[in-house]
Amino acid sequence: MRVLLVGAGGVGTAITRIAARRPFFEHMTVADFDPARAEAAVAALGERENRFEAVRLDASDPAAVRAVLAAHRCDVLLNATDPRFVMPLFEAALAQGAHYLDMAMSLSRPHPSRPYEECGVKLGDAQFDRAAEWEAAGLLALVGMGVEPGLADVFARYASDELFDEIEEIGIRDGADLTVEGYDFAPSFSIWTTIEECLNPPVVYEEGRGWFTTVPFSEPEVFDFPEGIGPVECVNVEHEEVLLVPRWLKARRVTFKYGLGDEFIGVLRTLHKLGLDRTDPVSVKSGGGDAQVSPRDVVAACLPDPAGLGDRMHGRTCAGTWVKGSKDGKPREVYLYHVVDNQWSMREYGSQAVVWQTAINPVAALELVAGGTWGGAGVLGPEAMPPRPFLDLLTEYGTPWGMREQ
């Protein structure tokens, strides 16, 4: 397998560090708009860098992406960029005859008149609209294969296959007790993506009703996270799992709730109120004349790079899937989860916990695809794949998952 990895930020760099320890691929081309980032990611691998090569690439240019795929004879494109670049990369891979894998799906657009009741364009709609073309080409686009979405969806499939006869609700629940020394406000993941998913109308799925939306931060609940993290208030947030799970699995309700905290929610509300969450450029006067700048890009530039916070970060992050239903005629409720301690991920890989937890899942998925254990054609989510081989491989990678009876 020859891989084109697009994006050498925090997650992309963590992918190289995880993949470098595995023998399943022949070569990985690491591409980024900033060539210094791609070069740094490769150089950090030391004696393991012989299977890696750094190049410059503009992810918004499908022709350039196709050229790199061809020049480096890559048969799969792994997208580690933010969601703005999903479609040009997705389309370039299809046009070039390469398989494709991402961790976040094509962007949504709220309903024009009823944004907090009805869905407009849903996450992933643009990709699923092209599913027939991928299937006809015999190519696999494995979408939403990070941690959330990704591992959380694998957990949902495992629960459906092995733990339940009937499922009342599948609820992804994400929480942490992470702190960052020296910063009053320092997100542990891309603020661009965080703003997008937290301020868009959250989507909920209900059998018989389908997908619908609510107001941001709705339905607060306190969820008790395992391994010492403890109770965290979680709220509805727009996320791909709610759009993926019902396509393959039967459940009466599907939700995603994120443990954000009052302070974080307050900051996001303020950014929205001031218009600083906007992505359309505004004109800003500067010494060199008027500049066109996206307010959200300015916010991101003013905050520390999450990938560089690992040395200041303490605590654990937990991603998991809570499932309620019945087995053998008896009620059952479980939480399937994966916890990463930041001190461990920094010591073992030099990557902070949140980006490392995201990165390990596409690497494991690629290994299963390379070995023929996972496969298929079309636009498929993690729910379409057998879960047990993935969960076993996760343990083999040295980061086991857990299950708690509720």
mmCIF file of C-alpha atoms in Angstrom:
data_model
loop_
_atom_site.group_PDB
_atom_site.id
_atom_site.type_symbol
_atom_site.label_atom_id
_atom_site.label_comp_id
_atom_site.label_asym_id
_atom_site.label_seq_id
_atom_site.Cartn_x
_atom_site.Cartn_y
_atom_site.Cartn_z
ATOM 1 C CA MET A 1 0.000 0.000 0.000
ATOM 2 C CA ARG A 2 1.228 3.478 -0.963
ATOM 3 C CA VAL A 3 -0.465 6.297 0.958
ATOM 4 C CA LEU A 4 -0.846 10.022 0.323
ATOM 5 C CA LEU A 5 -1.402 11.689 3.700
ATOM 6 C CA VAL A 6 -2.743 15.212 3.188
ATOM 7 C CA GLY A 7 -2.299 17.445 6.240
ATOM 8 C CA ALA A 8 0.711 17.533 8.561
ATOM 9 C CA GLY A 9 -0.880 19.322 11.495
ATOM 10 C CA GLY A 10 -1.377 17.737 14.892
ATOM 11 C CA VAL A 11 -3.412 14.751 13.711
ATOM 12 C CA GLY A 12 -1.370 14.238 10.541
ATOM 13 C CA THR A 13 1.902 14.292 12.468
ATOM 14 C CA ALA A 14 0.511 11.820 15.007
ATOM 15 C CA ILE A 15 -0.533 9.558 12.110
ATOM 16 C CA THR A 16 3.060 9.425 10.848
ATOM 17 C CA ARG A 17 4.356 8.530 14.324
ATOM 18 C CA ILE A 18 1.852 5.710 14.741
ATOM 19 C CA ALA A 19 2.177 4.388 11.178
ATOM 20 C CA ALA A 20 5.992 4.394 11.313
ATOM 21 C CA ARG A 21 5.826 1.511 13.809
ATOM 22 C CA ARG A 22 3.654 -0.677 11.539
ATOM 23 C CA PRO A 23 4.848 -2.688 8.503
ATOM 24 C CA PHE A 24 1.609 -2.831 6.472
ATOM 25 C CA PHE A 25 2.379 -0.028 3.979
ATOM 26 C CA GLU A 26 5.206 0.454 1.499
ATOM 27 C CA HIS A 27 5.434 4.249 1.374
ATOM 28 C CA MET A 28 3.677 7.332 2.781
ATOM 29 C CA THR A 29 3.870 10.727 1.097
ATOM 30 C CA VAL A 30 3.214 13.460 3.669
ATOM 31 C CA ALA A 31 1.750 16.578 2.041
ATOM 32 C CA ASP A 32 0.929 20.006 3.427
ATOM 33 C CA PHE A 33 0.399 23.529 2.109
ATOM 34 C CA ASP A 34 3.282 24.525 4.400
ATOM 35 C CA PRO A 35 6.185 22.313 3.286
ATOM 36 C CA ALA A 36 8.055 22.979 6.532
ATOM 37 C CA ARG A 37 5.293 21.211 8.476
ATOM 38 C CA ALA A 38 5.448 18.147 6.238
ATOM 39 C CA GLU A 39 9.259 18.091 6.434
ATOM 40 C CA ALA A 40 9.186 18.424 10.235
ATOM 41 C CA ALA A 41 6.721 15.537 10.554
ATOM 42 C CA VAL A 42 9.003 13.270 8.508
ATOM 43 C CA ALA A 43 12.243 14.419 10.144
ATOM 44 C CA ALA A 44 10.810 13.713 13.615
ATOM 45 C CA LEU A 45 10.594 10.007 12.731
ATOM 46 C CA GLY A 46 14.379 9.669 12.862
ATOM 47 C CA GLU A 47 15.601 6.283 11.693
ATOM 48 C CA ARG A 48 12.021 5.295 10.801
ATOM 49 C CA GLU A 49 11.670 7.993 8.125
ATOM 50 C CA ASN A 50 12.886 5.882 5.188
ATOM 51 C CA ARG A 51 9.306 5.006 4.099
ATOM 52 C CA PHE A 52 8.152 8.643 4.266
ATOM 53 C CA GLU A 53 8.547 11.642 1.968
ATOM 54 C CA ALA A 54 7.457 15.274 2.425
ATOM 55 C CA VAL A 55 5.913 17.399 -0.347
ATOM 56 C CA ARG A 56 4.053 20.675 -0.684
ATOM 57 C CA LEU A 57 0.402 20.441 -1.753
ATOM 58 C CA ASP A 58 -2.589 22.766 -1.929
ATOM 59 C CA ALA A 59 -5.492 20.588 -0.752
ATOM 60 C CA SER A 60 -8.015 22.898 -2.432
ATOM 61 C CA ASP A 61 -6.579 22.145 -5.901
ATOM 62 C CA PRO A 62 -7.894 18.778 -7.195
ATOM 63 C CA ALA A 63 -5.563 18.845 -10.202
ATOM 64 C CA ALA A 64 -2.532 19.254 -7.943
ATOM 65 C CA VAL A 65 -3.774 16.452 -5.683
ATOM 66 C CA ARG A 66 -4.198 14.153 -8.687
ATOM 67 C CA ALA A 67 -0.689 14.977 -9.854
ATOM 68 C CA VAL A 68 0.836 14.038 -6.484
ATOM 69 C CA LEU A 69 -1.205 10.821 -6.343
ATOM 70 C CA ALA A 70 0.107 9.897 -9.785
ATOM 71 C CA ALA A 71 3.714 10.978 -9.248
ATOM 72 C CA HIS A 72 4.043 8.994 -6.019
ATOM 73 C CA ARG A 73 1.967 6.032 -7.250
ATOM 74 C CA CYS A 74 -0.359 6.280 -4.246
ATOM 75 C CA ASP A 75 -3.348 3.943 -4.149
ATOM 76 C CA VAL A 76 -5.067 5.571 -1.152
ATOM 77 C CA LEU A 77 -5.534 9.162 0.017
ATOM 78 C CA LEU A 78 -5.788 9.751 3.765
ATOM 79 C CA ASN A 79 -7.321 13.155 4.476
ATOM 80 C CA ALA A 80 -6.057 14.782 7.702
ATOM 81 C CA THR A 81 -7.124 18.330 6.836
ATOM 82 C CA ASP A 82 -10.065 20.294 8.212
ATOM 83 C CA PRO A 83 -13.530 19.737 6.678
ATOM 84 C CA ARG A 84 -13.232 22.618 4.196
ATOM 85 C CA PHE A 85 -11.001 20.429 2.042
ATOM 86 C CA VAL A 86 -13.023 17.218 2.136
ATOM 87 C CA MET A 87 -14.691 17.598 -1.244
ATOM 88 C CA PRO A 88 -11.686 18.596 -3.397
ATOM 89 C CA LEU A 89 -9.662 15.722 -1.898
ATOM 90 C CA PHE A 90 -12.573 13.269 -2.146
ATOM 91 C CA GLU A 91 -13.170 14.189 -5.795
ATOM 92 C CA ALA A 92 -9.479 14.109 -6.700
ATOM 93 C CA ALA A 93 -9.114 10.596 -5.294
ATOM 94 C CA LEU A 94 -12.101 9.353 -7.289
ATOM 95 C CA ALA A 95 -10.874 10.981 -10.484
ATOM 96 C CA GLN A 96 -7.401 9.482 -10.047
ATOM 97 C CA GLY A 97 -8.665 5.994 -9.162
ATOM 98 C CA ALA A 98 -7.440 6.003 -5.548
ATOM 99 C CA HIS A 99 -9.205 4.812 -2.430
ATOM 100 C CA TYR A 100 -10.030 7.496 0.133
ATOM 101 C CA LEU A 101 -10.300 7.781 3.919
ATOM 102 C CA ASP A 102 -11.195 10.765 6.108
ATOM 103 C CA MET A 103 -11.973 11.617 9.727
ATOM 104 C CA ALA A 104 -14.514 14.390 9.140
ATOM 105 C CA MET A 105 -17.135 14.562 6.418
ATOM 106 C CA SER A 106 -18.356 17.205 3.984
ATOM 107 C CA LEU A 107 -19.823 20.290 5.621
ATOM 108 C CA SER A 108 -23.484 20.903 6.414
ATOM 109 C CA ARG A 109 -25.638 23.942 5.717
ATOM 110 C CA PRO A 110 -28.534 24.853 8.030
ATOM 111 C CA HIS A 111 -32.099 24.853 6.760
ATOM 112 C CA PRO A 112 -32.743 28.343 5.312
ATOM 113 C CA SER A 113 -35.933 29.049 7.270
ATOM 114 C CA ARG A 114 -36.201 26.419 10.054
ATOM 115 C CA PRO A 115 -32.587 25.789 11.130
ATOM 116 C CA TYR A 116 -33.494 24.519 14.605
ATOM 117 C CA GLU A 117 -36.247 22.163 13.496
ATOM 118 C CA GLU A 118 -35.298 20.756 10.113
ATOM 119 C CA CYS A 119 -32.054 19.645 8.473
ATOM 120 C CA GLY A 120 -30.755 21.544 5.483
ATOM 121 C CA VAL A 121 -27.716 19.949 3.860
ATOM 122 C CA LYS A 122 -26.479 17.312 6.293
ATOM 123 C CA LEU A 123 -22.920 16.365 7.122
ATOM 124 C CA GLY A 124 -21.701 13.957 4.469
ATOM 125 C CA ASP A 125 -24.575 14.557 2.024
ATOM 126 C CA ALA A 126 -22.210 15.743 -0.716
ATOM 127 C CA GLN A 127 -20.152 12.562 -0.345
ATOM 128 C CA PHE A 128 -23.068 10.144 -0.228
ATOM 129 C CA ASP A 129 -24.464 11.834 -3.349
ATOM 130 C CA ARG A 130 -21.414 10.449 -5.189
ATOM 131 C CA ALA A 131 -21.657 6.913 -3.743
ATOM 132 C CA ALA A 132 -22.803 5.298 -7.003
ATOM 133 C CA GLU A 133 -19.757 6.664 -8.835
ATOM 134 C CA TRP A 134 -17.373 5.243 -6.239
ATOM 135 C CA GLU A 135 -19.146 1.900 -6.364
ATOM 136 C CA ALA A 136 -19.069 1.798 -10.164
ATOM 137 C CA ALA A 137 -15.339 2.554 -10.078
ATOM 138 C CA GLY A 138 -14.744 -0.276 -7.592
ATOM 139 C CA LEU A 139 -13.191 2.193 -5.144
ATOM 140 C CA LEU A 140 -13.648 2.519 -1.385
ATOM 141 C CA ALA A 141 -14.299 5.857 0.302
ATOM 142 C CA LEU A 142 -14.233 5.087 4.017
ATOM 143 C CA VAL A 143 -15.659 8.232 5.602
ATOM 144 C CA GLY A 144 -15.714 9.400 9.222
ATOM 145 C CA MET A 145 -12.905 7.081 10.374
ATOM 146 C CA GLY A 146 -11.310 9.054 13.209
ATOM 147 C CA VAL A 147 -12.259 8.608 16.837
ATOM 148 C CA GLU A 148 -15.595 10.480 16.770
ATOM 149 C CA PRO A 149 -16.753 9.719 14.152
ATOM 150 C CA GLY A 150 -14.875 6.469 13.640
ATOM 151 C CA LEU A 151 -14.155 4.391 16.711
ATOM 152 C CA ALA A 152 -17.494 5.459 18.204
ATOM 153 C CA ASP A 153 -19.227 4.025 15.118
ATOM 154 C CA VAL A 154 -17.247 0.779 15.381
ATOM 155 C CA PHE A 155 -18.473 0.518 18.981
ATOM 156 C CA ALA A 156 -22.052 1.025 17.774
ATOM 157 C CA ARG A 157 -21.717 -1.788 15.216
ATOM 158 C CA TYR A 158 -20.123 -4.084 17.823
ATOM 159 C CA ALA A 159 -22.973 -3.419 20.260
ATOM 160 C CA SER A 160 -25.552 -4.094 17.554
ATOM 161 C CA ASP A 161 -23.836 -7.322 16.458
ATOM 162 C CA GLU A 162 -22.897 -8.856 19.776
ATOM 163 C CA LEU A 163 -24.467 -7.134 22.781
ATOM 164 C CA PHE A 164 -28.094 -6.319 21.944
ATOM 165 C CA ASP A 165 -31.143 -7.808 20.285
ATOM 166 C CA GLU A 166 -33.001 -4.481 20.222
ATOM 167 C CA ILE A 167 -31.559 -0.982 20.663
ATOM 168 C CA GLU A 168 -33.508 1.904 22.100
ATOM 169 C CA GLU A 169 -30.762 4.530 21.858
ATOM 170 C CA ILE A 170 -27.196 4.854 20.658
ATOM 171 C CA GLY A 171 -25.605 7.929 22.195
ATOM 172 C CA ILE A 172 -22.024 8.989 21.610
ATOM 173 C CA ARG A 173 -20.693 10.640 24.769
ATOM 174 C CA ASP A 174 -17.350 12.469 24.813
ATOM 175 C CA GLY A 175 -15.754 13.952 27.929
ATOM 176 C CA ALA A 176 -12.386 14.748 29.486
ATOM 177 C CA ASP A 177 -10.667 16.181 32.531
ATOM 178 C CA LEU A 178 -7.871 17.836 30.546
ATOM 179 C CA THR A 179 -6.302 21.072 31.740
ATOM 180 C CA VAL A 180 -3.671 23.258 30.069
ATOM 181 C CA GLU A 181 -1.157 25.118 32.221
ATOM 182 C CA GLY A 182 -0.663 28.807 31.497
ATOM 183 C CA TYR A 183 -3.794 29.409 29.413
ATOM 184 C CA ASP A 184 -7.204 30.665 30.460
ATOM 185 C CA PHE A 185 -8.665 29.333 27.197
ATOM 186 C CA ALA A 186 -6.873 26.752 25.050
ATOM 187 C CA PRO A 187 -8.944 24.229 23.033
ATOM 188 C CA SER A 188 -7.405 20.769 22.780
ATOM 189 C CA PHE A 189 -8.555 20.371 19.147
ATOM 190 C CA SER A 190 -8.865 22.607 16.066
ATOM 191 C CA ILE A 191 -10.902 25.672 17.067
ATOM 192 C CA TRP A 192 -12.036 26.017 13.428
ATOM 193 C CA THR A 193 -13.645 22.576 13.537
ATOM 194 C CA THR A 194 -14.896 23.037 17.103
ATOM 195 C CA ILE A 195 -16.741 26.242 16.177
ATOM 196 C CA GLU A 196 -18.256 24.518 13.146
ATOM 197 C CA GLU A 197 -19.656 21.527 15.016
ATOM 198 C CA CYS A 198 -20.676 23.323 18.208
ATOM 199 C CA LEU A 199 -22.490 26.330 16.735
ATOM 200 C CA ASN A 200 -24.290 24.540 13.916
ATOM 201 C CA PRO A 201 -27.744 23.144 14.752
ATOM 202 C CA PRO A 202 -27.232 19.719 16.396
ATOM 203 C CA VAL A 203 -28.829 16.771 14.596
ATOM 204 C CA VAL A 204 -30.831 14.026 16.343
ATOM 205 C CA TYR A 205 -32.231 10.870 14.749
ATOM 206 C CA GLU A 206 -35.482 9.183 15.807
ATOM 207 C CA GLU A 207 -37.102 6.153 14.217
ATOM 208 C CA GLY A 208 -40.223 7.179 12.360
ATOM 209 C CA ARG A 209 -39.194 10.834 12.312
ATOM 210 C CA GLY A 210 -35.765 10.630 10.741
ATOM 211 C CA TRP A 211 -33.176 13.368 11.207
ATOM 212 C CA PHE A 212 -34.111 16.694 12.764
ATOM 213 C CA THR A 213 -32.304 19.571 14.452
ATOM 214 C CA THR A 214 -32.382 21.373 17.801
ATOM 215 C CA VAL A 215 -30.824 24.555 19.186
ATOM 216 C CA PRO A 216 -27.090 24.464 20.010
ATOM 217 C CA PHE A 217 -26.146 23.012 23.417
ATOM 218 C CA SER A 218 -29.604 21.483 23.948
ATOM 219 C CA GLU A 219 -30.656 18.603 26.253
ATOM 220 C CA PRO A 220 -27.881 18.958 28.872
ATOM 221 C CA GLU A 221 -27.196 15.837 30.915
ATOM 222 C CA VAL A 222 -24.505 14.771 33.377
ATOM 223 C CA PHE A 223 -22.630 11.677 32.206
ATOM 224 C CA ASP A 224 -20.249 9.786 34.481
ATOM 225 C CA PHE A 225 -17.073 9.009 32.500
ATOM 226 C CA PRO A 226 -14.858 6.049 33.454
ATOM 227 C CA GLU A 227 -11.283 5.693 34.692
ATOM 228 C CA GLY A 228 -11.451 8.568 37.130
ATOM 229 C CA ILE A 229 -12.692 11.313 34.818
ATOM 230 C CA GLY A 230 -16.059 11.373 36.575
ATOM 231 C CA PRO A 231 -19.271 13.323 35.922
ATOM 232 C CA VAL A 232 -19.249 15.881 33.103
ATOM 233 C CA GLU A 233 -22.202 17.848 31.753
ATOM 234 C CA CYS A 234 -22.747 16.999 28.073
ATOM 235 C CA VAL A 235 -24.877 18.776 25.463
ATOM 236 C CA ASN A 236 -26.097 18.073 21.942
ATOM 237 C CA VAL A 237 -23.578 18.958 19.237
ATOM 238 C CA GLU A 238 -23.699 18.413 15.471
ATOM 239 C CA HIS A 239 -21.590 15.347 14.651
ATOM 240 C CA GLU A 240 -21.244 12.777 11.907
ATOM 241 C CA GLU A 241 -22.155 9.708 13.989
ATOM 242 C CA VAL A 242 -25.814 10.744 14.087
ATOM 243 C CA LEU A 243 -25.787 10.854 10.272
ATOM 244 C CA LEU A 244 -23.847 7.589 9.868
ATOM 245 C CA VAL A 245 -25.240 5.144 12.431
ATOM 246 C CA PRO A 246 -28.854 5.029 11.126
ATOM 247 C CA ARG A 247 -27.664 4.257 7.591
ATOM 248 C CA TRP A 248 -26.470 0.818 8.722
ATOM 249 C CA LEU A 249 -27.814 0.076 12.209
ATOM 250 C CA LYS A 250 -31.319 -0.117 13.665
ATOM 251 C CA ALA A 251 -31.900 2.068 16.726
ATOM 252 C CA ARG A 252 -34.902 4.055 17.869
ATOM 253 C CA ARG A 253 -32.785 7.121 18.670
ATOM 254 C CA VAL A 254 -29.227 8.317 17.931
ATOM 255 C CA THR A 255 -27.545 11.308 19.600
ATOM 256 C CA PHE A 256 -24.139 12.910 20.069
ATOM 257 C CA LYS A 257 -23.317 14.835 23.240
ATOM 258 C CA TYR A 258 -20.073 16.569 24.065
ATOM 259 C CA GLY A 259 -18.745 17.576 27.479
ATOM 260 C CA LEU A 260 -17.903 21.245 26.857
ATOM 261 C CA GLY A 261 -18.372 23.017 30.198
ATOM 262 C CA ASP A 262 -20.079 26.350 30.909
ATOM 263 C CA GLU A 263 -16.981 28.462 30.240
ATOM 264 C CA PHE A 264 -16.311 26.908 26.830
ATOM 265 C CA ILE A 265 -19.975 27.250 25.831
ATOM 266 C CA GLY A 266 -19.889 30.883 26.967
ATOM 267 C CA VAL A 267 -16.870 31.624 24.761
ATOM 268 C CA LEU A 268 -18.523 29.994 21.760
ATOM 269 C CA ARG A 269 -21.737 31.950 22.312
ATOM 270 C CA THR A 270 -19.732 35.182 22.479
ATOM 271 C CA LEU A 271 -17.847 34.396 19.278
ATOM 272 C CA HIS A 272 -21.182 33.779 17.561
ATOM 273 C CA LYS A 273 -22.735 36.952 18.948
ATOM 274 C CA LEU A 274 -19.806 39.021 17.658
ATOM 275 C CA GLY A 275 -19.782 37.303 14.266
ATOM 276 C CA LEU A 276 -16.322 35.897 14.874
ATOM 277 C CA ASP A 277 -17.472 32.395 13.915
ATOM 278 C CA ARG A 278 -18.043 33.480 10.304
ATOM 279 C CA THR A 279 -15.994 31.960 7.501
ATOM 280 C CA ASP A 280 -16.797 34.523 4.785
ATOM 281 C CA PRO A 281 -13.940 37.046 4.496
ATOM 282 C CA VAL A 282 -14.342 40.591 5.788
ATOM 283 C CA SER A 283 -12.296 43.619 4.757
ATOM 284 C CA VAL A 284 -9.695 44.636 7.354
ATOM 285 C CA LYS A 285 -7.487 47.710 7.054
ATOM 286 C CA SER A 286 -3.781 47.026 7.410
ATOM 287 C CA GLY A 287 -0.472 48.748 6.723
ATOM 288 C CA GLY A 288 -0.416 47.120 3.313
ATOM 289 C CA GLY A 289 -3.955 48.171 2.441
ATOM 290 C CA ASP A 290 -7.268 46.388 2.830
ATOM 291 C CA ALA A 291 -6.990 42.634 3.500
ATOM 292 C CA GLN A 292 -9.713 40.020 3.124
ATOM 293 C CA VAL A 293 -9.741 37.898 6.274
ATOM 294 C CA SER A 294 -12.075 35.215 7.616
ATOM 295 C CA PRO A 295 -13.057 36.076 11.227
ATOM 296 C CA ARG A 296 -12.851 32.411 12.195
ATOM 297 C CA ASP A 297 -9.318 32.194 10.824
ATOM 298 C CA VAL A 298 -8.397 35.205 12.966
ATOM 299 C CA VAL A 299 -9.746 33.456 16.076
ATOM 300 C CA ALA A 300 -7.704 30.368 15.213
ATOM 301 C CA ALA A 301 -4.574 32.449 14.673
ATOM 302 C CA CYS A 302 -4.982 34.120 18.073
ATOM 303 C CA LEU A 303 -5.156 30.825 19.961
ATOM 304 C CA PRO A 304 -2.308 28.377 20.588
ATOM 305 C CA ASP A 305 -1.883 25.451 18.191
ATOM 306 C CA PRO A 306 -3.521 22.482 19.994
ATOM 307 C CA ALA A 307 -0.817 20.148 18.692
ATOM 308 C CA GLY A 308 1.810 22.121 20.616
ATOM 309 C CA LEU A 309 0.060 22.034 23.983
ATOM 310 C CA GLY A 310 0.977 18.491 24.975
ATOM 311 C CA ASP A 311 3.753 19.476 27.396
ATOM 312 C CA ARG A 312 1.352 21.790 29.256
ATOM 313 C CA MET A 313 -1.623 19.454 29.176
ATOM 314 C CA HIS A 314 -2.654 17.116 31.979
ATOM 315 C CA GLY A 315 -5.459 14.603 32.302
ATOM 316 C CA ARG A 316 -7.379 12.138 30.148
ATOM 317 C CA THR A 317 -9.796 12.208 27.271
ATOM 318 C CA CYS A 318 -12.588 9.683 26.781
ATOM 319 C CA ALA A 319 -14.496 8.842 23.617
ATOM 320 C CA GLY A 320 -17.282 6.320 23.759
ATOM 321 C CA THR A 321 -20.678 5.006 22.787
ATOM 322 C CA TRP A 322 -23.506 4.504 25.259
ATOM 323 C CA VAL A 323 -26.117 1.971 24.158
ATOM 324 C CA LYS A 324 -29.465 1.197 25.791
ATOM 325 C CA GLY A 325 -31.746 -1.661 24.776
ATOM 326 C CA SER A 326 -32.382 -5.317 25.525
ATOM 327 C CA LYS A 327 -30.647 -8.682 25.227
ATOM 328 C CA ASP A 328 -32.412 -12.035 25.625
ATOM 329 C CA GLY A 329 -35.548 -10.225 26.751
ATOM 330 C CA LYS A 330 -33.755 -8.327 29.556
ATOM 331 C CA PRO A 331 -32.927 -4.592 29.707
ATOM 332 C CA ARG A 332 -29.295 -3.763 29.117
ATOM 333 C CA GLU A 333 -27.239 -0.578 29.093
ATOM 334 C CA VAL A 334 -23.510 -0.369 28.335
ATOM 335 C CA TYR A 335 -20.828 2.226 27.664
ATOM 336 C CA LEU A 336 -18.065 1.194 25.243
ATOM 337 C CA TYR A 337 -15.119 3.550 25.569
ATOM 338 C CA HIS A 338 -11.507 4.430 24.849
ATOM 339 C CA VAL A 339 -9.465 6.553 27.255
ATOM 340 C CA VAL A 340 -6.090 8.144 26.510
ATOM 341 C CA ASP A 341 -3.935 9.699 29.213
ATOM 342 C CA ASN A 342 -2.008 12.714 27.926
ATOM 343 C CA GLN A 343 1.099 11.872 29.929
ATOM 344 C CA TRP A 344 1.190 8.426 28.276
ATOM 345 C CA SER A 345 0.658 9.657 24.699
ATOM 346 C CA MET A 346 3.297 12.354 25.127
ATOM 347 C CA ARG A 347 5.798 9.901 26.579
ATOM 348 C CA GLU A 348 5.162 7.171 24.002
ATOM 349 C CA TYR A 349 4.557 9.228 20.842
ATOM 350 C CA GLY A 350 5.204 12.911 21.570
ATOM 351 C CA SER A 351 1.595 13.726 20.655
ATOM 352 C CA GLN A 352 -1.067 15.171 22.928
ATOM 353 C CA ALA A 353 -3.949 12.896 23.854
ATOM 354 C CA VAL A 354 -6.791 14.318 21.756
ATOM 355 C CA VAL A 355 -4.934 14.406 18.437
ATOM 356 C CA TRP A 356 -3.297 11.021 19.120
ATOM 357 C CA GLN A 357 -6.656 9.408 19.925
ATOM 358 C CA THR A 358 -8.003 10.725 16.637
ATOM 359 C CA ALA A 359 -4.951 9.615 14.643
ATOM 360 C CA ILE A 360 -4.686 5.992 15.695
ATOM 361 C CA ASN A 361 -8.014 4.978 14.187
ATOM 362 C CA PRO A 362 -7.376 5.783 10.505
ATOM 363 C CA VAL A 363 -3.995 4.049 10.756
ATOM 364 C CA ALA A 364 -5.630 0.892 12.136
ATOM 365 C CA ALA A 365 -8.330 1.113 9.446
ATOM 366 C CA LEU A 366 -5.707 1.392 6.699
ATOM 367 C CA GLU A 367 -3.976 -1.687 8.066
ATOM 368 C CA LEU A 368 -7.220 -3.659 7.882
ATOM 369 C CA VAL A 369 -7.835 -2.440 4.328
ATOM 370 C CA ALA A 370 -4.270 -3.295 3.317
ATOM 371 C CA GLY A 371 -4.715 -6.820 4.671
ATOM 372 C CA GLY A 372 -8.102 -7.323 3.005
ATOM 373 C CA THR A 373 -9.989 -7.639 6.303
ATOM 374 C CA TRP A 374 -11.898 -4.436 5.568
ATOM 375 C CA GLY A 375 -12.962 -3.545 2.042
ATOM 376 C CA GLY A 376 -15.791 -2.885 -0.340
ATOM 377 C CA ALA A 377 -16.727 -0.258 -2.886
ATOM 378 C CA GLY A 378 -18.748 2.921 -2.567
ATOM 379 C CA VAL A 379 -18.999 5.536 0.167
ATOM 380 C CA LEU A 380 -19.065 3.550 3.406
ATOM 381 C CA GLY A 381 -18.986 4.423 7.086
ATOM 382 C CA PRO A 382 -17.259 2.434 9.837
ATOM 383 C CA GLU A 383 -20.597 0.751 10.616
ATOM 384 C CA ALA A 384 -20.345 -1.094 7.296
ATOM 385 C CA MET A 385 -17.220 -2.966 8.450
ATOM 386 C CA PRO A 386 -16.858 -5.950 10.836
ATOM 387 C CA PRO A 387 -15.993 -4.407 14.223
ATOM 388 C CA ARG A 388 -14.146 -7.169 16.040
ATOM 389 C CA PRO A 389 -10.966 -7.121 13.870
ATOM 390 C CA PHE A 390 -10.653 -3.375 14.438
ATOM 391 C CA LEU A 391 -11.130 -3.592 18.204
ATOM 392 C CA ASP A 392 -8.616 -6.451 18.412
ATOM 393 C CA LEU A 393 -6.101 -4.455 16.382
ATOM 394 C CA LEU A 394 -6.570 -1.431 18.650
ATOM 395 C CA THR A 395 -5.529 -3.604 21.583
ATOM 396 C CA GLU A 396 -2.563 -4.916 19.582
ATOM 397 C CA TYR A 397 -1.482 -1.303 19.062
ATOM 398 C CA GLY A 398 -1.183 -1.041 22.860
ATOM 399 C CA THR A 399 -4.262 1.072 23.521
ATOM 400 C CA PRO A 400 -7.122 -1.224 24.612
ATOM 401 C CA TRP A 401 -10.778 -0.247 24.762
ATOM 402 C CA GLY A 402 -13.179 -0.879 27.638
ATOM 403 C CA MET A 403 -16.810 -1.663 28.358
ATOM 404 C CA ARG A 404 -18.862 -0.727 31.410
ATOM 405 C CA GLU A 405 -22.272 -2.145 32.232
ATOM 406 C CA GLN A 406 -24.364 0.839 33.246
#
